[in-house]
XYZ file of C-alpha atoms in Angstrom:
400
model
C 122.873 140.843 118.856
C 120.405 143.517 117.828
C 116.908 144.281 118.937
C 114.661 146.828 117.352
C 112.355 148.937 119.489
C 109.226 146.925 120.153
C 106.581 149.544 119.485
C 105.005 149.891 116.074
C 104.295 153.321 114.645
C 100.916 154.597 115.806
C 99.821 155.852 112.405
C 101.574 153.799 109.727
C 101.684 155.391 106.300
C 102.451 153.486 103.145
C 101.414 155.325 100.026
C 101.365 153.145 96.954
C 103.353 154.021 93.867
C 101.310 154.825 90.788
C 102.414 151.694 88.921
C 101.129 149.337 91.631
C 97.852 147.728 90.714
C 95.419 147.634 93.668
C 95.251 144.239 95.301
C 92.223 142.087 94.589
C 90.344 140.407 97.430
C 91.754 137.080 96.264
C 95.317 138.428 96.444
C 94.726 139.823 99.925
C 93.386 136.489 101.128
C 96.356 134.663 99.607
C 98.685 137.021 101.460
C 96.880 136.430 104.733
C 96.980 132.649 104.246
C 100.732 132.948 103.688
C 101.164 135.002 106.865
C 99.003 132.601 108.865
C 101.026 129.573 107.707
C 104.358 131.267 108.474
C 103.239 132.116 111.988
C 101.597 128.729 112.549
C 104.926 127.019 111.812
C 107.348 129.481 113.418
C 105.776 131.793 116.010
C 106.743 130.810 119.601
C 104.126 132.488 121.804
C 100.669 131.142 120.893
C 100.270 129.307 124.205
C 101.698 132.251 126.143
C 99.046 134.481 124.556
C 96.359 132.044 125.700
C 97.651 132.136 129.265
C 98.282 135.863 129.465
C 95.367 137.206 127.424
C 92.924 134.311 127.087
C 93.205 134.625 123.304
C 93.598 131.670 120.938
C 94.900 133.446 117.833
C 95.035 130.404 115.566
C 91.374 129.577 116.249
C 90.272 133.007 114.999
C 91.311 132.427 111.401
C 87.766 132.694 110.028
C 87.246 135.980 111.870
C 90.443 137.348 110.370
C 89.435 136.232 106.882
C 86.150 138.102 107.288
C 88.077 141.208 108.308
C 90.295 140.926 105.222
C 87.278 140.615 102.924
C 85.882 143.943 104.119
C 89.035 145.935 103.309
C 88.487 148.520 100.582
C 92.030 149.319 99.451
C 95.667 148.381 99.998
C 96.201 150.724 102.949
C 93.079 149.393 104.625
C 94.439 145.881 104.084
C 97.768 146.853 105.679
C 96.032 148.374 108.704
C 93.794 145.325 109.080
C 96.811 143.025 109.079
C 98.310 145.237 111.784
C 95.137 144.824 113.865
C 95.230 141.061 113.363
C 98.870 140.830 114.448
C 98.199 143.080 117.432
C 96.038 140.288 118.865
C 99.232 138.308 119.428
C 100.060 140.952 122.051
C 103.782 140.916 121.362
C 105.794 144.081 120.776
C 108.109 142.357 118.294
C 105.201 141.226 116.099
C 103.801 143.794 113.692
C 103.655 145.175 110.179
C 106.507 147.352 108.932
C 105.507 150.833 107.804
C 107.326 152.766 105.106
C 109.107 154.962 107.667
C 110.298 151.981 109.697
C 111.321 150.124 106.545
C 113.888 152.803 105.700
C 115.324 152.774 109.208
C 115.477 148.980 109.458
C 117.137 148.747 106.054
C 119.738 151.321 107.089
C 120.456 149.435 110.295
C 120.837 145.982 108.770
C 122.989 147.213 105.914
C 125.609 148.393 108.402
C 126.695 144.734 108.622
C 125.697 142.988 105.424
C 127.501 139.723 106.215
C 125.819 139.083 109.566
C 122.433 140.289 108.348
C 122.251 138.754 104.881
C 119.001 136.863 105.574
C 117.264 140.093 106.574
C 118.807 142.071 103.716
C 117.682 139.448 101.188
C 114.053 139.936 102.250
C 114.338 143.724 102.394
C 115.830 143.900 98.890
C 113.309 141.688 97.141
C 111.991 143.572 94.078
C 108.383 143.105 95.227
C 109.261 144.700 98.571
C 111.228 147.593 97.071
C 108.337 148.372 94.750
C 105.765 148.308 97.548
C 107.848 150.530 99.801
C 108.699 152.911 96.924
C 112.369 152.378 97.655
C 115.365 152.651 95.353
C 119.026 153.520 95.771
C 118.385 157.133 94.825
C 115.404 157.581 97.133
C 116.228 161.007 98.550
C 113.723 160.865 101.370
C 114.951 157.588 102.835
C 116.934 157.304 106.019
C 119.349 154.965 104.280
C 120.582 157.409 101.635
C 120.866 160.193 104.188
C 123.407 160.258 106.985
C 123.006 157.914 109.913
C 122.747 161.109 111.924
C 119.116 161.267 110.805
C 118.461 158.146 112.872
C 120.004 159.500 116.063
C 117.556 160.244 118.881
C 118.163 163.697 120.298
C 118.608 164.197 124.043
C 118.687 160.443 124.536
C 120.884 160.701 127.627
C 120.409 162.835 130.732
C 122.869 163.089 133.624
C 122.472 164.689 137.023
C 124.187 164.922 140.395
C 121.722 164.562 143.272
C 124.212 164.699 146.109
C 127.836 165.689 145.575
C 130.072 162.715 146.214
C 127.132 160.419 146.879
C 124.324 160.009 144.338
C 124.653 160.359 140.559
C 121.921 159.815 137.954
C 122.043 158.598 134.346
C 118.881 158.323 132.255
C 118.846 156.497 128.900
C 115.678 156.781 126.789
C 116.615 154.265 124.101
C 119.358 151.780 123.271
C 119.268 153.001 119.677
C 122.166 151.582 117.655
C 122.747 154.891 115.893
C 123.134 156.683 119.243
C 125.924 154.593 120.719
C 128.921 156.601 119.514
C 127.472 160.021 120.334
C 125.880 158.998 123.626
C 129.091 157.607 125.055
C 130.915 160.838 124.301
C 128.686 162.182 127.072
C 128.311 159.088 129.255
C 131.976 158.113 129.704
C 133.209 161.544 130.894
C 130.278 161.642 133.320
C 131.121 158.198 134.686
C 134.748 159.251 135.138
C 133.553 162.304 137.046
C 131.461 160.234 139.474
C 133.651 157.126 139.767
C 134.196 157.731 143.489
C 130.498 158.270 144.293
C 128.659 155.942 146.667
C 125.922 155.181 144.161
C 124.886 155.482 140.521
C 121.219 155.454 139.500
C 120.657 154.243 135.920
C 117.125 154.997 134.741
C 115.815 152.931 131.808
C 112.101 153.348 132.523
C 110.219 153.738 129.257
C 113.165 152.318 127.297
C 111.732 150.008 124.627
C 115.076 148.609 123.520
C 117.344 149.018 120.523
C 120.758 147.348 120.422
C 122.147 145.136 123.181
C 125.669 146.286 122.330
C 124.775 149.614 123.923
C 125.189 147.976 127.330
C 127.147 144.753 126.636
C 130.017 146.461 124.796
C 129.954 149.926 126.332
C 128.077 150.685 129.546
C 128.622 147.568 131.650
C 132.327 147.034 130.734
C 133.138 150.569 131.890
C 131.507 150.084 135.291
C 132.677 146.605 136.314
C 136.003 145.589 137.829
C 135.637 141.854 137.257
C 133.947 139.703 134.626
C 130.228 138.990 134.895
C 128.406 136.024 133.407
C 124.776 134.994 132.977
C 123.095 132.067 131.260
C 119.825 131.597 129.406
C 118.223 129.526 126.671
C 116.372 129.920 123.394
C 113.892 127.395 121.988
C 112.693 127.103 118.396
C 109.561 125.755 116.738
C 111.657 124.427 113.858
C 109.986 126.216 110.939
C 111.777 126.617 107.610
C 111.568 130.400 107.521
C 113.136 130.786 110.951
C 116.024 128.552 109.903
C 117.008 131.068 107.206
C 117.769 133.579 109.962
C 119.316 131.006 112.286
C 121.615 129.895 109.457
C 122.634 133.510 108.912
C 123.816 133.979 112.493
C 124.893 130.399 113.285
C 126.348 128.468 110.357
C 124.682 125.086 110.202
C 121.250 126.323 111.206
C 119.289 123.988 113.434
C 122.080 121.417 113.178
C 123.990 123.488 115.736
C 121.179 123.187 118.284
C 120.051 120.457 120.650
C 116.901 118.415 120.243
C 114.140 119.584 122.563
C 113.852 115.972 123.717
C 117.167 116.476 125.542
C 116.164 119.606 127.437
C 115.425 117.712 130.667
C 119.155 117.354 131.235
C 119.324 121.120 131.772
C 117.158 120.664 134.891
C 115.051 123.737 134.228
C 112.407 124.005 136.925
C 110.004 126.504 135.325
C 109.729 125.508 131.670
C 106.456 126.319 129.858
C 104.410 123.152 129.494
C 104.207 123.422 125.682
C 107.958 123.152 125.073
C 108.185 119.426 124.376
C 105.123 119.281 122.115
C 105.402 122.529 120.140
C 109.161 123.081 119.855
C 111.933 121.075 118.193
C 115.251 122.653 119.173
C 116.936 124.540 121.975
C 120.233 126.302 122.513
C 122.000 127.370 125.710
C 123.762 130.723 125.864
C 126.259 132.314 128.213
C 126.741 136.083 128.210
C 130.210 137.003 129.426
C 131.131 140.658 129.920
C 134.644 141.669 130.942
C 135.911 145.077 132.072
C 137.026 147.373 129.248
C 138.934 150.524 130.177
C 137.317 150.221 133.612
C 136.798 153.387 135.632
C 137.383 151.628 138.967
C 133.843 152.460 140.051
C 133.237 150.852 143.443
C 129.838 152.288 144.320
C 126.452 150.588 144.222
C 124.374 150.649 141.034
C 120.586 150.978 141.015
C 118.614 150.247 137.841
C 115.150 151.817 137.566
C 112.677 149.755 135.508
C 109.008 149.729 134.535
C 106.536 147.837 132.340
C 107.841 149.571 129.200
C 111.329 148.108 129.567
C 111.308 145.683 126.638
C 113.543 143.843 124.186
C 117.240 144.744 124.587
C 116.580 146.981 127.594
C 114.784 143.996 129.155
C 117.907 141.953 128.383
C 119.877 144.550 130.349
C 117.469 144.340 133.284
C 117.568 140.534 133.274
C 121.369 140.486 133.122
C 121.711 143.149 135.826
C 119.514 141.197 138.220
C 120.951 137.739 137.571
C 124.575 138.916 137.922
C 123.855 141.417 140.724
C 125.385 144.140 138.555
C 122.625 146.378 139.893
C 119.725 146.443 142.311
C 116.487 146.765 140.338
C 113.883 149.254 141.566
C 110.396 149.859 140.134
C 107.825 147.529 138.586
C 107.909 144.320 136.566
C 109.396 144.826 133.094
C 107.840 144.213 129.668
C 109.933 141.119 128.910
C 110.969 139.521 125.596
C 114.629 140.354 126.013
C 116.252 136.947 125.496
C 117.110 136.038 121.911
C 118.108 138.013 118.853
C 116.497 139.985 116.057
C 112.940 139.144 115.027
C 112.510 137.305 111.744
C 110.927 139.188 108.857
C 108.824 137.937 105.967
C 107.152 139.617 103.019
C 103.748 138.808 101.606
C 103.944 137.399 98.059
C 101.283 139.567 96.405
C 101.512 142.888 98.236
C 105.176 142.923 99.232
C 104.227 144.137 102.715
C 106.681 143.080 105.423
C 105.820 141.760 108.858
C 108.083 140.600 111.678
C 107.838 138.249 114.636
C 110.117 136.640 117.267
C 111.854 133.591 115.850
C 112.524 132.036 119.256
C 111.247 131.888 122.810
C 113.774 133.121 125.347
C 114.083 131.284 128.665
C 115.741 132.528 131.837
C 118.250 130.335 133.676
C 115.407 128.571 135.521
C 113.537 127.842 132.276
C 110.835 130.474 132.732
C 109.667 132.247 129.589
C 111.098 135.768 129.693
C 108.269 137.252 127.631
C 105.683 135.749 129.961
C 107.389 136.081 133.348
C 109.477 139.186 132.591
C 111.899 140.507 135.241
C 110.730 141.234 138.764
C 112.631 144.109 140.408
C 114.421 143.586 143.709
C 112.424 146.460 145.183
C 108.837 146.934 143.968
C 107.638 150.529 144.085
C 105.530 152.958 142.035
C 107.556 153.386 138.831
C 105.798 156.528 137.563
C 108.248 159.128 136.290
C 107.742 162.667 137.597
C 108.831 165.967 136.071
C 110.587 166.853 139.307
C 113.072 164.021 139.686
C 113.448 164.547 143.422
C 109.738 163.731 143.867
C 110.131 160.502 141.890
C 109.497 157.505 144.165
C 111.984 155.240 142.395
C 114.700 157.868 142.626
C 113.823 158.637 146.240
C 114.183 154.951 147.118
C 117.546 154.702 145.340
C 118.884 157.812 147.124
C 117.642 156.405 150.426
C 119.586 153.188 149.798
C 122.710 155.087 148.755
C 122.662 157.125 151.959
């Protein structure tokens, strides 16, 4: 189960190829109408956005149309669509820039069978033309080594007190980093396996790939299996089913009708579930030890508001299973589910993405809305001098 980092690029660039005719106003409006309809039928968080931000996105359609009409060129149109999507206030909902397109394509094509619905969209001729992409594109991340996608200095380790407190910081759960990172992480964990406590710092970690922790980090640190449960609910739109079918043969037929969700006895379900959603699915995450290090110390997970997507999934799992004690501030949420759906606009070929499901915690609460509350709430600001860091100070205090 993959999750891409939630943040969009701050200055998206998407230079048009010379043979692309500039979009007319009519074509831009047709593209927006297509986007609006896709989201209206599939997007799960309209009511959450009303509650959290007092913003009714669907009711602002005329405002958005006016914004589209004032765009002067294709890049302006792209940026305006990004502004419109930003009003949904969800880190998995945005336009895909040219730079991100290359990286996403490289990532999904690592497993073509499991990702065929995504790859089909990414390889549409209209999309490839818009993103100036072909198999010989020398500047793309795909045609270069995966090493180009590795984040440098992603992992930092430190000993605070010999025999007592060890520290591991992970900036991103980037899929391309897993192999290299664990060449550093595993020897460090072996070195500190007899320590009283391990501090794992994921503050500022916007996500990446859940396998970073489900298949690698957690299995090395546990001595017995851990299990957690959650749910996903679906609006029932046709586009979403393409991606559901890709990961679960049978599509929505594999899921339960939302009318049956009361039998799960979820106490904190969002009120819109029964009216706006059609299907739900229950999930159990089981993680067993793998080449365990026999670590018997306490684990402390440092979190903040930027912990999102697959790092949020880690925080949620760690708290629910008591794998770790969470220290810091409430997370960013949206960590239950799988990869966002993608769609391309019929005239421009621009790609946008959005969550295809709402993730619910074991009690039925919406993970994006309620997020994960740490066990110990404290100022989560990172400091350059780690020993002055309040989260780290609290963890060391608990270890001692």
